[in-house]
Each structure stands twice: as C-alpha cells, then as structure tokens.
Amino acid sequence: MTTEERVPAMLWTDPTRSIDERVEALLGELTVAEKAAQLGSYWPRPEEQAPDGDVAPMQSAFENGRRDLAGTAGEGLGHLTRVFGSAPVDPATGADQLRTLQRFVVDHQRLGIPAIAHEECLTGFTTLGATCYPAAIAWGASFEPGLVESMARRIGNDMKAVGVHQGLSPVLDVVRDYRWGRVEETMGEDPFLVGSLGVGYVRGLQKAGVIATLKHFAGYAASRAGRNHAPVSIGPREMEDVILVPFEMAVRLGGVESVMNSYADLDGEPPAASYRMLTGILRERWGFKGTVVSDYWAVSFLESMHRVAASRDEAGVLSLAAGMDVELPETSAFFGLADAVAVGTLSQEVLDTAVRRVLRQKVALGLLDPEWEPAPASAAAVELDSADNRNLARTMAERSIVLVRNENATLPLADEPRRIGVIGPSAQQARTYLGCYTFPNHVLSRFEEHGAGIELSTVVEALGAELPSATLRHARGVDFTDPDLSGVPEALEVVRDSDIVLLTVGDLAGLFGRGTSGEGCDVVDLALPGAQATLVDEVLTAAAERGVPVVLLLITGRPYAVAEFVDRTAAIVQAFMPGEEGGSAIAGVLSGRVNPSGKLPVGLPALRGGQPGTYLGPPLAVSNDGVSNLDPQPAYAFGHGLSYTTFAVEALQLSAGSIATDGTLSVSATVRNTGARAGAEVVQLYLSDPVAQVTRPTRWLAGFVKVDLEPSAAARVTFEVHADRTSFTGRDGTRIVEPGEFGIAVGTASDALPLTGNFRIDGAVREVGEGRILETPSSVVPQA
C-alpha cells in the first residue's frame, strides 16, 4: 500500500505550503505512539563486529535486548545512525543500504515519514575512502575560520551527495586539561578561538544543506583529572565565561540547527537531564530553535551510570522533559514515552514540542516533498576523496604546522647531498596523521584487510621525494606504546652515521585505550607515550656527543611536555594530526617549500605533571611568586609560532582613550614582513582587566586575523572592540560591563605582545542582557 493510498490529501507533502503549516498538519495526524517513534533512532550495525570493535562508549553493553528495525520503526523513526560509518562500505553499497533502510521505514508505517540519516564528520565524512582532513586541534593551529568553513562545505557536499542529512560535528569543548584524550577533537584552549572556528564549520556544513551538531554541551572537557566521562566540578562563572562561549557563538552567529549533550555531570547534574541547560540556557536565553540529540546512549546512562533515574523508561521521561528531542544511536529509553503519556507521567505538550522540532527539520530537508528519494541516483559515482578535497586538506595541513623552535636557522633543509637520519615510530606510520574519528582509525584499524582506504605517504616517503639529493636512513627505535627499548641501539647507530637527525615522535589515535590519543585514551601525565621520551633523551645525548643537530618533530593530538628537551634540540616542529596530506605538508615545511604559519592553540607544557593549566587563568593560576615549587609557565605559550621570514608589529593606535559601557573602540596596528620571503602572520589582540570585582584572566584573546604578506609588504589591521568583549559574570551571577581601566596588547603570541596600551570604560556598571556582542570584527588594508 502506497503512502497516497493510506492517507489522502496530505497537506504536509505540499512544498507550496509554509513549513509551519506542514508541520502542524502532520503533527495533528500522528497518534501518540507515532509521535514518540519520531524521537527514536536505529543503528544498522554490521553483522560481524570486529573484536574490541566498540566505536561508542559501552556499545557492547547494549547488545542484549536491542530491537531490530521492524521492532524499532513500526510506528516511524526519527534517525538512521551511521549507515556509511559503521563498517567498510563504498558509496554505492552505502547508498543501496540507505535506500533499503529508508524504504523499510517508509513502507512499514502508516504515514510513510522518512528518517534523518546522520553520520560522524569531525575530520571529514567518516566513511570508507573519504578525505581525512586535519584533526580539529590543527584547525585551531591554523587560526583561519574561513579555511575551516571551506573544509566543512566540502564535507557537507560529500555527505549530501550520498543521502546524509546531519553531521555530528563540530566539537566546541574548550580544553581545560591536556591529559584528556579528546584534546585532538577540540580547537584549543581559548573560547573565542574555538567559537570563531566553530562558527566557520557550522556555516560551511549547513551551506551544503547538512545539519551541523554542536557537541558536547557542555563542560565535557573539564572533567576531573582529564578522565573521560568523569564528573565536572567547575563553578558557574567558569561555565558562563569559558565553557559556554563557543556554543553561544555557534547558536547566535552560526545559526546551528542541532546540539548534542555532554556525557559528564556538572556538579551532580547530567546535561541529558538538565532543564536548566537544554531549555533554560539553550532555548530560553539563546533562542535556539533546532533539535537536541543525545550523545550515544546518554539517555540510558541516566539510569545505568548517573543513577538519577530508577529505570530506562524513567530516564526517557526525565530527559525529554529537560529538553532532549532525539535519542541516539538507537531507541532505548524512549520506547516508554507513549506509555508515559497514557499514564500521565509525561505531558502531551512536552511530547508534541519535541516532535514538532524533529518534523520541522524533516520538512526543511525535503524529506516530505513528493520528489524525495532515499539516496541520490548519482551516489554511486561520488568521489569522496577528490583532487580538490586533497588540495584543501593539504592547504589546511600546511597552514596548521607550527615551527616552535629554529636555532641557527637549522630549518629549512636544503636539497643537497647529506645523510639524514630519520628516527622514531611516527616516521613510517602514516596513521599518526589521523585523528580518532577518521575512518581509518575509527573503524578500519579493526579491518586490516582494507588498509587505510585512502592514499597516505609516510614521513620517510614524503621527505625522500622532497629532498631527492639526500640519503635517508630510518630506525624506529621504539613503538608508540610498547616499553621495549631493544630498537634504541639501532637508532643510536643511525645518529652516528648522520649529518642531521629528524626525530619523529607522537601519537597513534584510537578509541577507549586502543591508542595514545582519542576518545577514552586519557593519560596520567604529559610525558611522551610509551618509551618515546627515553628514545628522545638517548638520541639527543648521542647527537650532542657527535655535534649532530636534531630536529624534533612532534605529530600529536595533544601537547606534551618538552621543556626537558628544548635546549638540546636544533629545531622543534609541532604537527597536530595534519590529516591525509600530512606527509607532504610536513616535508614541505622541513624543506622550506612551505613557510610555516601555524600557531599553538594550546600551550606546550614545561612539566609532565602539574596539570591542569592553560594560559586563560587569573594571576594565581599562571604566575609563580614563590608560593609553590611548581612553575605553571609553559615551555611555549598559546599563540606561539615562528616563520622562515620575520615580522614586525608596530604603530598601535586606539580611536579613543575612553568609551561608554556600550561603546566601541577601534584598535589598529601595522604588521610588516621584514624578511626575505613571503609568509603569513597571525596578529593577535588581547585584553586585560587589572582590577575587577572578581578575579579575571591575566589576559584573554579578543581578536585575531591571519595576514599573508610578500617581502617588505605591510598591512594595517583594525579591530572593532565593543565594550561587551570586556564583560564577565559578576559577584551576583549577572553578566556585566564594569567601568574602569583596561589593557590592550597586540602581537604574535600570548607572550609576545610588543604593543600595549590602555583605555577606560566610563559610566555606571551595565548589566548585559542576552544577545551581547560575541565577536571582534577585523579589517586588513594593504599599506604602501
């Protein structure tokens, strides 16, 4: 029986009607059971699961008793989960599977409503053969929101081309503890940087017609001791002024259409059950109109992990009433919603509100239009790793690599006859470039017969192609995690036979302890993983004895403690998981074909312990006045990054000495390329509040812009700083702009700020209502 035969005159399928009309017409036709079904989901997992194959927390714990598609979608279905991203399938096979599933969903319910298909897409469409862009922490190092937007647009185009409607990205968690395994998925430790890049991602993905999903709302990265899923014990001021900022930016400035909750509990309150978070802050304060989707099994976790509900059914009612709309990855706790309405423990109005939001997205996506198709007919021909994709991935990698140290112009390496020793586990393992949510590391690492699914070149291969006149000799030395040191003597022999050594160490991403970085791969301290610190020490010692310079190449997902090695290295290069084109990008930076322009989105800590600590802290957090034997200063600060050319930042000018509490100040400076080659510099603007009614960060990033300049060229950079950019949560919990004197500093890193000035804010304390200014517009004008 066709849909037309089941229900005549379906107004909701008429594209000439408004979205509201169509939604209300369909909502009025649904039974309570059909409404509840629109809030559920189904995950078509592979029949043969690989050993240790969980790709979501406690996945295997939910195997027993899970319903099949018929048992889940008989009354309808809200979402289909990861049809392309759960096992190795090519676009044609994935599209066929999606068509089969969608037809089942449509044909086995009274009104024939299709499901929204969602996938992971943090570093590219997480499916076989799709482009693996740099990890999000590398986006942070680029300091380029426009580049992130271009990447997200390409990701969205690829997803839409095969029938996917929603992507579970970006991650807007602000790093608070470097030990947390998911640092690689974040964009750094500054909320304004994270928010600016996150807005770019949201705009790019949604311009392609794919719903973006913010995660993890909120506080997830602030867990105790950096442990995944651990409780979060931060105060309301840190939550408002640090953690929530990127999410508010993405809602207000990016117009994001979906949000995913955090697994953590905030001072005992799990976000999945928090009306304050999901409704009070997100909807009532910020005006969010989209859907809230649960992180995988987060609703059921209210019973099993948080123990704030006595049963799964109770957990479902609690979460829905708080503001949750869709349970992912498959219906579990929401199976009891219809019964809850029947017995009066859940109001019809609460159910209808959530269903209305889901239906609104389905109408907007075209799922209820007469010409809708489960997957485009052209899906089989989609090239998911096109040349254009790879070119952009390469550009992103090149623009994100950070030259941390370069003594005596050790880099770049000229193409000339010389012996280069390449030592370390990262040199011959290209998966070190990839984050834990790339398909090769997320899924294919357990299906070895498929390889990586994309073309990758190792550091050794890429450097050999880049420097054909050189002789390269490689020794692994140690593994990523194995404590075995039996390979170290071979590495030291390579040192003795080399003119220069490239020492490559870092991470290999995985899930739940199967890697050194990634979800569930937390660490007790910031020593290099496994025996790699021992390898570095041994190589540096041997090299010093023979006068051989050593370039330390860090390919990592988090920052590691390097202070103990710094003075013994000739150069340090930090590549934050640079994606599938990482080999070419790294080799290009080492050879000088690429002039590095990346900046540290997280500081490189000096100490292995003494965490957590980021640059964004009040005086007691960042200064050492002899009250402790632990110095919190990093080896290299947030925003640091060198170039093969030199830049001067000069001629600071403020448009006024004072502004009103709702006024705007123009701050201008000139950046000049004073070197002999073209390059790019990130001009960074910081504010400070010397005296306030509560402790404030010693400085915070308020504006930034990356400027490309030819040799001797200059540009005038102007930032428009609204008084709201000084606002904070006052003693009574209200956001205020407080009059007084403020500091301005402009430079090239949080600890390299040659231009400083002051201005005043005059008037009475102003309470800042909702809708405050969240960004600092900038302009760049070339100078003669």
Tab-separated table of N, CA and C in Angstrom, residues 388-471:
chain	number	residue	atom	x	y	z
A	388	ASP	N	40.315	17.969	-5.539
A	388	ASP	CA	40.047	19.250	-4.889
A	388	ASP	C	40.010	19.100	-3.372
A	389	ASN	N	39.402	18.004	-2.916
A	389	ASN	CA	39.398	17.740	-1.475
A	389	ASN	C	40.823	17.631	-0.946
A	390	ARG	N	41.637	16.846	-1.643
A	390	ARG	CA	43.008	16.624	-1.180
A	390	ARG	C	43.818	17.921	-1.207
A	391	ASN	N	43.581	18.751	-2.198
A	391	ASN	CA	44.280	20.030	-2.254
A	391	ASN	C	43.946	20.894	-1.043
A	392	LEU	N	42.659	20.896	-0.668
A	392	LEU	CA	42.266	21.674	0.502
A	392	LEU	C	42.838	21.046	1.773
A	393	ALA	N	42.816	19.711	1.847
A	393	ALA	CA	43.402	19.030	3.010
A	393	ALA	C	44.885	19.371	3.139
A	394	ARG	N	45.570	19.442	2.006
A	394	ARG	CA	46.999	19.784	2.028
A	394	ARG	C	47.204	21.228	2.494
A	395	THR	N	46.381	22.131	1.976
A	395	THR	CA	46.489	23.530	2.390
A	395	THR	C	46.249	23.677	3.881
A	396	MET	N	45.226	22.994	4.389
A	396	MET	CA	44.930	23.074	5.820
A	396	MET	C	46.095	22.550	6.642
A	397	ALA	N	46.683	21.444	6.202
A	397	ALA	CA	47.819	20.878	6.921
A	397	ALA	C	48.994	21.850	6.912
A	398	GLU	N	49.284	22.400	5.735
A	398	GLU	CA	50.413	23.315	5.617
A	398	GLU	C	50.223	24.563	6.477
A	399	ARG	N	48.985	25.059	6.553
A	399	ARG	CA	48.709	26.294	7.289
A	399	ARG	C	48.602	26.056	8.794
A	400	SER	N	48.634	24.788	9.221
A	400	SER	CA	48.461	24.487	10.643
A	400	SER	C	49.750	24.062	11.333
A	401	ILE	N	50.783	23.686	10.592
A	401	ILE	CA	52.018	23.196	11.200
A	401	ILE	C	52.750	24.348	11.871
A	402	VAL	N	53.218	24.101	13.092
A	402	VAL	CA	53.830	25.147	13.909
A	402	VAL	C	55.341	24.927	13.987
A	403	LEU	N	56.088	25.935	13.575
A	403	LEU	CA	57.528	25.947	13.794
A	403	LEU	C	57.753	26.505	15.193
A	404	VAL	N	58.096	25.647	16.118
A	404	VAL	CA	58.180	26.026	17.526
A	404	VAL	C	59.542	26.631	17.854
A	405	ARG	N	60.594	26.038	17.306
A	405	ARG	CA	61.963	26.465	17.620
A	405	ARG	C	62.817	26.282	16.369
A	406	ASN	N	63.755	27.189	16.150
A	406	ASN	CA	64.614	27.079	14.975
A	406	ASN	C	65.927	27.795	15.235
A	407	GLU	N	66.818	27.141	15.984
A	407	GLU	CA	68.084	27.739	16.347
A	407	GLU	C	69.052	27.728	15.164
A	408	ASN	N	69.724	28.848	14.982
A	408	ASN	CA	70.745	28.969	13.942
A	408	ASN	C	70.222	28.612	12.553
A	409	ALA	N	68.932	28.896	12.327
A	409	ALA	CA	68.309	28.631	11.021
A	409	ALA	C	68.574	27.196	10.563
A	410	THR	N	68.421	26.255	11.490
A	410	THR	CA	68.594	24.838	11.142
A	410	THR	C	67.640	24.437	10.021
A	411	LEU	N	66.428	24.928	10.095
A	411	LEU	CA	65.439	24.716	9.041
A	411	LEU	C	65.303	26.005	8.249
A	412	PRO	N	64.960	25.911	6.956
A	412	PRO	CA	64.631	24.678	6.215
A	412	PRO	C	65.874	23.899	5.777
A	413	LEU	N	65.634	22.638	5.412
A	413	LEU	CA	66.687	21.753	4.933
A	413	LEU	C	66.828	21.903	3.425
A	414	ALA	N	68.008	22.267	2.979
A	414	ALA	CA	68.234	22.390	1.541
A	414	ALA	C	68.332	21.010	0.903
A	415	ASP	N	67.949	20.930	-0.361
A	415	ASP	CA	68.082	19.667	-1.102
A	415	ASP	C	69.526	19.549	-1.587
A	416	GLU	N	70.318	18.866	-0.810
A	416	GLU	CA	71.734	18.712	-1.124
A	416	GLU	C	72.214	17.364	-0.614
A	417	PRO	N	73.301	16.885	-1.125
A	417	PRO	CA	73.804	15.585	-0.652
A	417	PRO	C	74.150	15.649	0.835
A	418	ARG	N	73.446	14.920	1.618
A	418	ARG	CA	73.731	14.831	3.045
A	418	ARG	C	73.042	13.593	3.597
A	419	ARG	N	73.479	13.163	4.737
A	419	ARG	CA	72.905	11.984	5.375
A	419	ARG	C	71.903	12.450	6.436
A	420	ILE	N	70.647	12.100	6.227
A	420	ILE	CA	69.590	12.476	7.181
A	420	ILE	C	69.105	11.216	7.891
A	421	GLY	N	69.295	11.178	9.181
A	421	GLY	CA	68.748	10.091	9.975
A	421	GLY	C	67.317	10.413	10.370
A	422	VAL	N	66.419	9.508	10.073
A	422	VAL	CA	65.010	9.693	10.425
A	422	VAL	C	64.665	8.636	11.455
A	423	ILE	N	64.419	9.055	12.675
A	423	ILE	CA	64.276	8.145	13.801
A	423	ILE	C	62.922	8.351	14.463
A	424	GLY	N	62.311	7.248	14.892
A	424	GLY	CA	61.093	7.328	15.680
A	424	GLY	C	59.924	6.600	15.061
A	425	PRO	N	58.918	6.273	15.865
A	425	PRO	CA	57.785	5.468	15.392
A	425	PRO	C	56.873	6.194	14.414
A	426	SER	N	56.861	7.531	14.456
A	426	SER	CA	55.957	8.284	13.581
A	426	SER	C	56.428	8.325	12.135
A	427	ALA	N	57.698	8.029	11.906
A	427	ALA	CA	58.277	8.227	10.578
A	427	ALA	C	57.734	7.275	9.533
A	428	GLN	N	57.344	6.071	9.952
A	428	GLN	CA	56.886	5.059	8.996
A	428	GLN	C	55.437	4.655	9.231
A	429	GLN	N	54.688	5.397	10.049
A	429	GLN	CA	53.287	5.066	10.315
A	429	GLN	C	52.431	6.285	9.971
A	430	ALA	N	51.824	6.258	8.785
A	430	ALA	CA	51.067	7.421	8.311
A	430	ALA	C	49.768	7.636	9.084
A	431	ARG	N	49.280	6.610	9.777
A	431	ARG	CA	48.054	6.802	10.562
A	431	ARG	C	48.260	7.772	11.717
A	432	THR	N	49.524	8.089	12.024
A	432	THR	CA	49.786	9.071	13.073
A	432	THR	C	49.269	10.456	12.690
A	433	TYR	N	49.035	10.690	11.391
A	433	TYR	CA	48.495	11.977	10.938
A	433	TYR	C	47.003	12.124	11.230
A	434	LEU	N	46.334	11.020	11.545
A	434	LEU	CA	44.870	10.980	11.530
A	434	LEU	C	44.285	10.934	12.940
A	435	GLY	N	43.192	11.658	13.128
A	435	GLY	CA	42.516	11.661	14.410
A	435	GLY	C	41.706	10.410	14.650
A	436	CYS	N	41.180	10.275	15.860
A	436	CYS	CA	40.462	9.040	16.224
A	436	CYS	C	39.118	8.934	15.523
A	437	TYR	N	38.573	10.044	15.011
A	437	TYR	CA	37.291	9.974	14.315
A	437	TYR	C	37.450	9.966	12.795
A	438	THR	N	38.664	9.758	12.311
A	438	THR	CA	38.828	9.446	10.897
A	438	THR	C	38.478	7.977	10.691
A	439	PHE	N	37.962	7.638	9.536
A	439	PHE	CA	37.530	6.263	9.311
A	439	PHE	C	38.674	5.251	9.440
A	440	PRO	N	39.883	5.551	8.950
A	440	PRO	CA	40.968	4.571	9.110
A	440	PRO	C	41.272	4.221	10.557
A	441	ASN	N	41.200	5.199	11.467
A	441	ASN	CA	41.474	4.913	12.877
A	441	ASN	C	40.231	4.506	13.647
A	442	HIS	N	39.084	5.015	13.237
A	442	HIS	CA	37.844	4.764	13.967
A	442	HIS	C	37.292	3.370	13.682
A	443	VAL	N	37.412	2.935	12.449
A	443	VAL	CA	36.817	1.658	12.038
A	443	VAL	C	37.840	0.734	11.388
A	444	LEU	N	38.586	1.251	10.400
A	444	LEU	CA	39.440	0.369	9.599
A	444	LEU	C	40.619	-0.216	10.363
A	445	SER	N	40.990	0.378	11.482
A	445	SER	CA	42.080	-0.198	12.267
A	445	SER	C	41.729	-1.593	12.753
A	446	ARG	N	40.439	-1.947	12.685
A	446	ARG	CA	39.998	-3.289	13.086
A	446	ARG	C	39.566	-4.129	11.883
A	447	PHE	N	39.769	-3.595	10.694
A	447	PHE	CA	39.517	-4.323	9.447
A	447	PHE	C	40.759	-4.176	8.576
A	448	GLU	N	41.855	-4.807	8.988
A	448	GLU	CA	43.152	-4.549	8.372
A	448	GLU	C	43.191	-4.891	6.888
A	449	GLU	N	42.297	-5.777	6.433
A	449	GLU	CA	42.332	-6.158	5.024
A	449	GLU	C	41.987	-4.995	4.101
A	450	HIS	N	41.384	-3.938	4.648
A	450	HIS	CA	41.005	-2.781	3.829
A	450	HIS	C	42.089	-1.709	3.801
A	451	GLY	N	43.172	-1.885	4.568
A	451	GLY	CA	44.199	-0.858	4.622
A	451	GLY	C	43.657	0.430	5.202
A	452	ALA	N	44.123	1.555	4.675
A	452	ALA	CA	43.656	2.858	5.156
A	452	ALA	C	42.455	3.366	4.369
A	453	GLY	N	42.225	2.817	3.182
A	453	GLY	CA	41.109	3.267	2.366
A	453	GLY	C	41.381	4.546	1.589
A	454	ILE	N	42.497	5.193	1.867
A	454	ILE	CA	42.915	6.410	1.170
A	454	ILE	C	44.424	6.347	0.959
A	455	GLU	N	44.914	7.186	0.073
A	455	GLU	CA	46.347	7.228	-0.184
A	455	GLU	C	47.050	8.043	0.891
A	456	LEU	N	48.079	7.437	1.502
A	456	LEU	CA	48.865	8.096	2.539
A	456	LEU	C	50.343	7.902	2.244
A	457	SER	N	51.143	8.898	2.540
A	457	SER	CA	52.593	8.747	2.425
A	457	SER	C	53.219	9.007	3.783
A	458	THR	N	54.198	8.191	4.151
A	458	THR	CA	54.860	8.354	5.434
A	458	THR	C	55.813	9.539	5.394
A	459	VAL	N	56.301	9.922	6.561
A	459	VAL	CA	57.289	10.994	6.644
A	459	VAL	C	58.527	10.633	5.824
A	460	VAL	N	58.982	9.386	5.949
A	460	VAL	CA	60.169	8.953	5.213
A	460	VAL	C	59.933	9.049	3.707
A	461	GLU	N	58.782	8.573	3.249
A	461	GLU	CA	58.482	8.628	1.817
A	461	GLU	C	58.380	10.071	1.320
A	462	ALA	N	57.652	10.896	2.065
A	462	ALA	CA	57.437	12.277	1.633
A	462	ALA	C	58.738	13.075	1.661
A	463	LEU	N	59.561	12.862	2.690
A	463	LEU	CA	60.814	13.597	2.779
A	463	LEU	C	61.794	13.137	1.701
A	464	GLY	N	61.768	11.843	1.396
A	464	GLY	CA	62.617	11.358	0.315
A	464	GLY	C	62.258	11.977	-1.015
A	465	ALA	N	60.962	12.150	-1.277
A	465	ALA	CA	60.521	12.794	-2.516
A	465	ALA	C	60.850	14.285	-2.515
A	466	GLU	N	60.802	14.902	-1.331
A	466	GLU	CA	61.054	16.332	-1.203
A	466	GLU	C	62.539	16.660	-1.344
A	467	LEU	N	63.393	15.765	-0.835
A	467	LEU	CA	64.846	16.006	-0.837
A	467	LEU	C	65.545	14.846	-1.539
A	468	PRO	N	65.425	14.750	-2.857
A	468	PRO	CA	65.969	13.596	-3.579
A	468	PRO	C	67.491	13.494	-3.532
A	469	SER	N	68.182	14.576	-3.247
A	469	SER	CA	69.638	14.529	-3.204
A	469	SER	C	70.172	13.970	-1.890
A	470	ALA	N	69.327	13.908	-0.890
A	470	ALA	CA	69.752	13.441	0.428
A	470	ALA	C	69.656	11.921	0.509
A	471	THR	N	70.426	11.361	1.435
A	471	THR	CA	70.348	9.936	1.741
A	471	THR	C	69.656	9.776	3.090
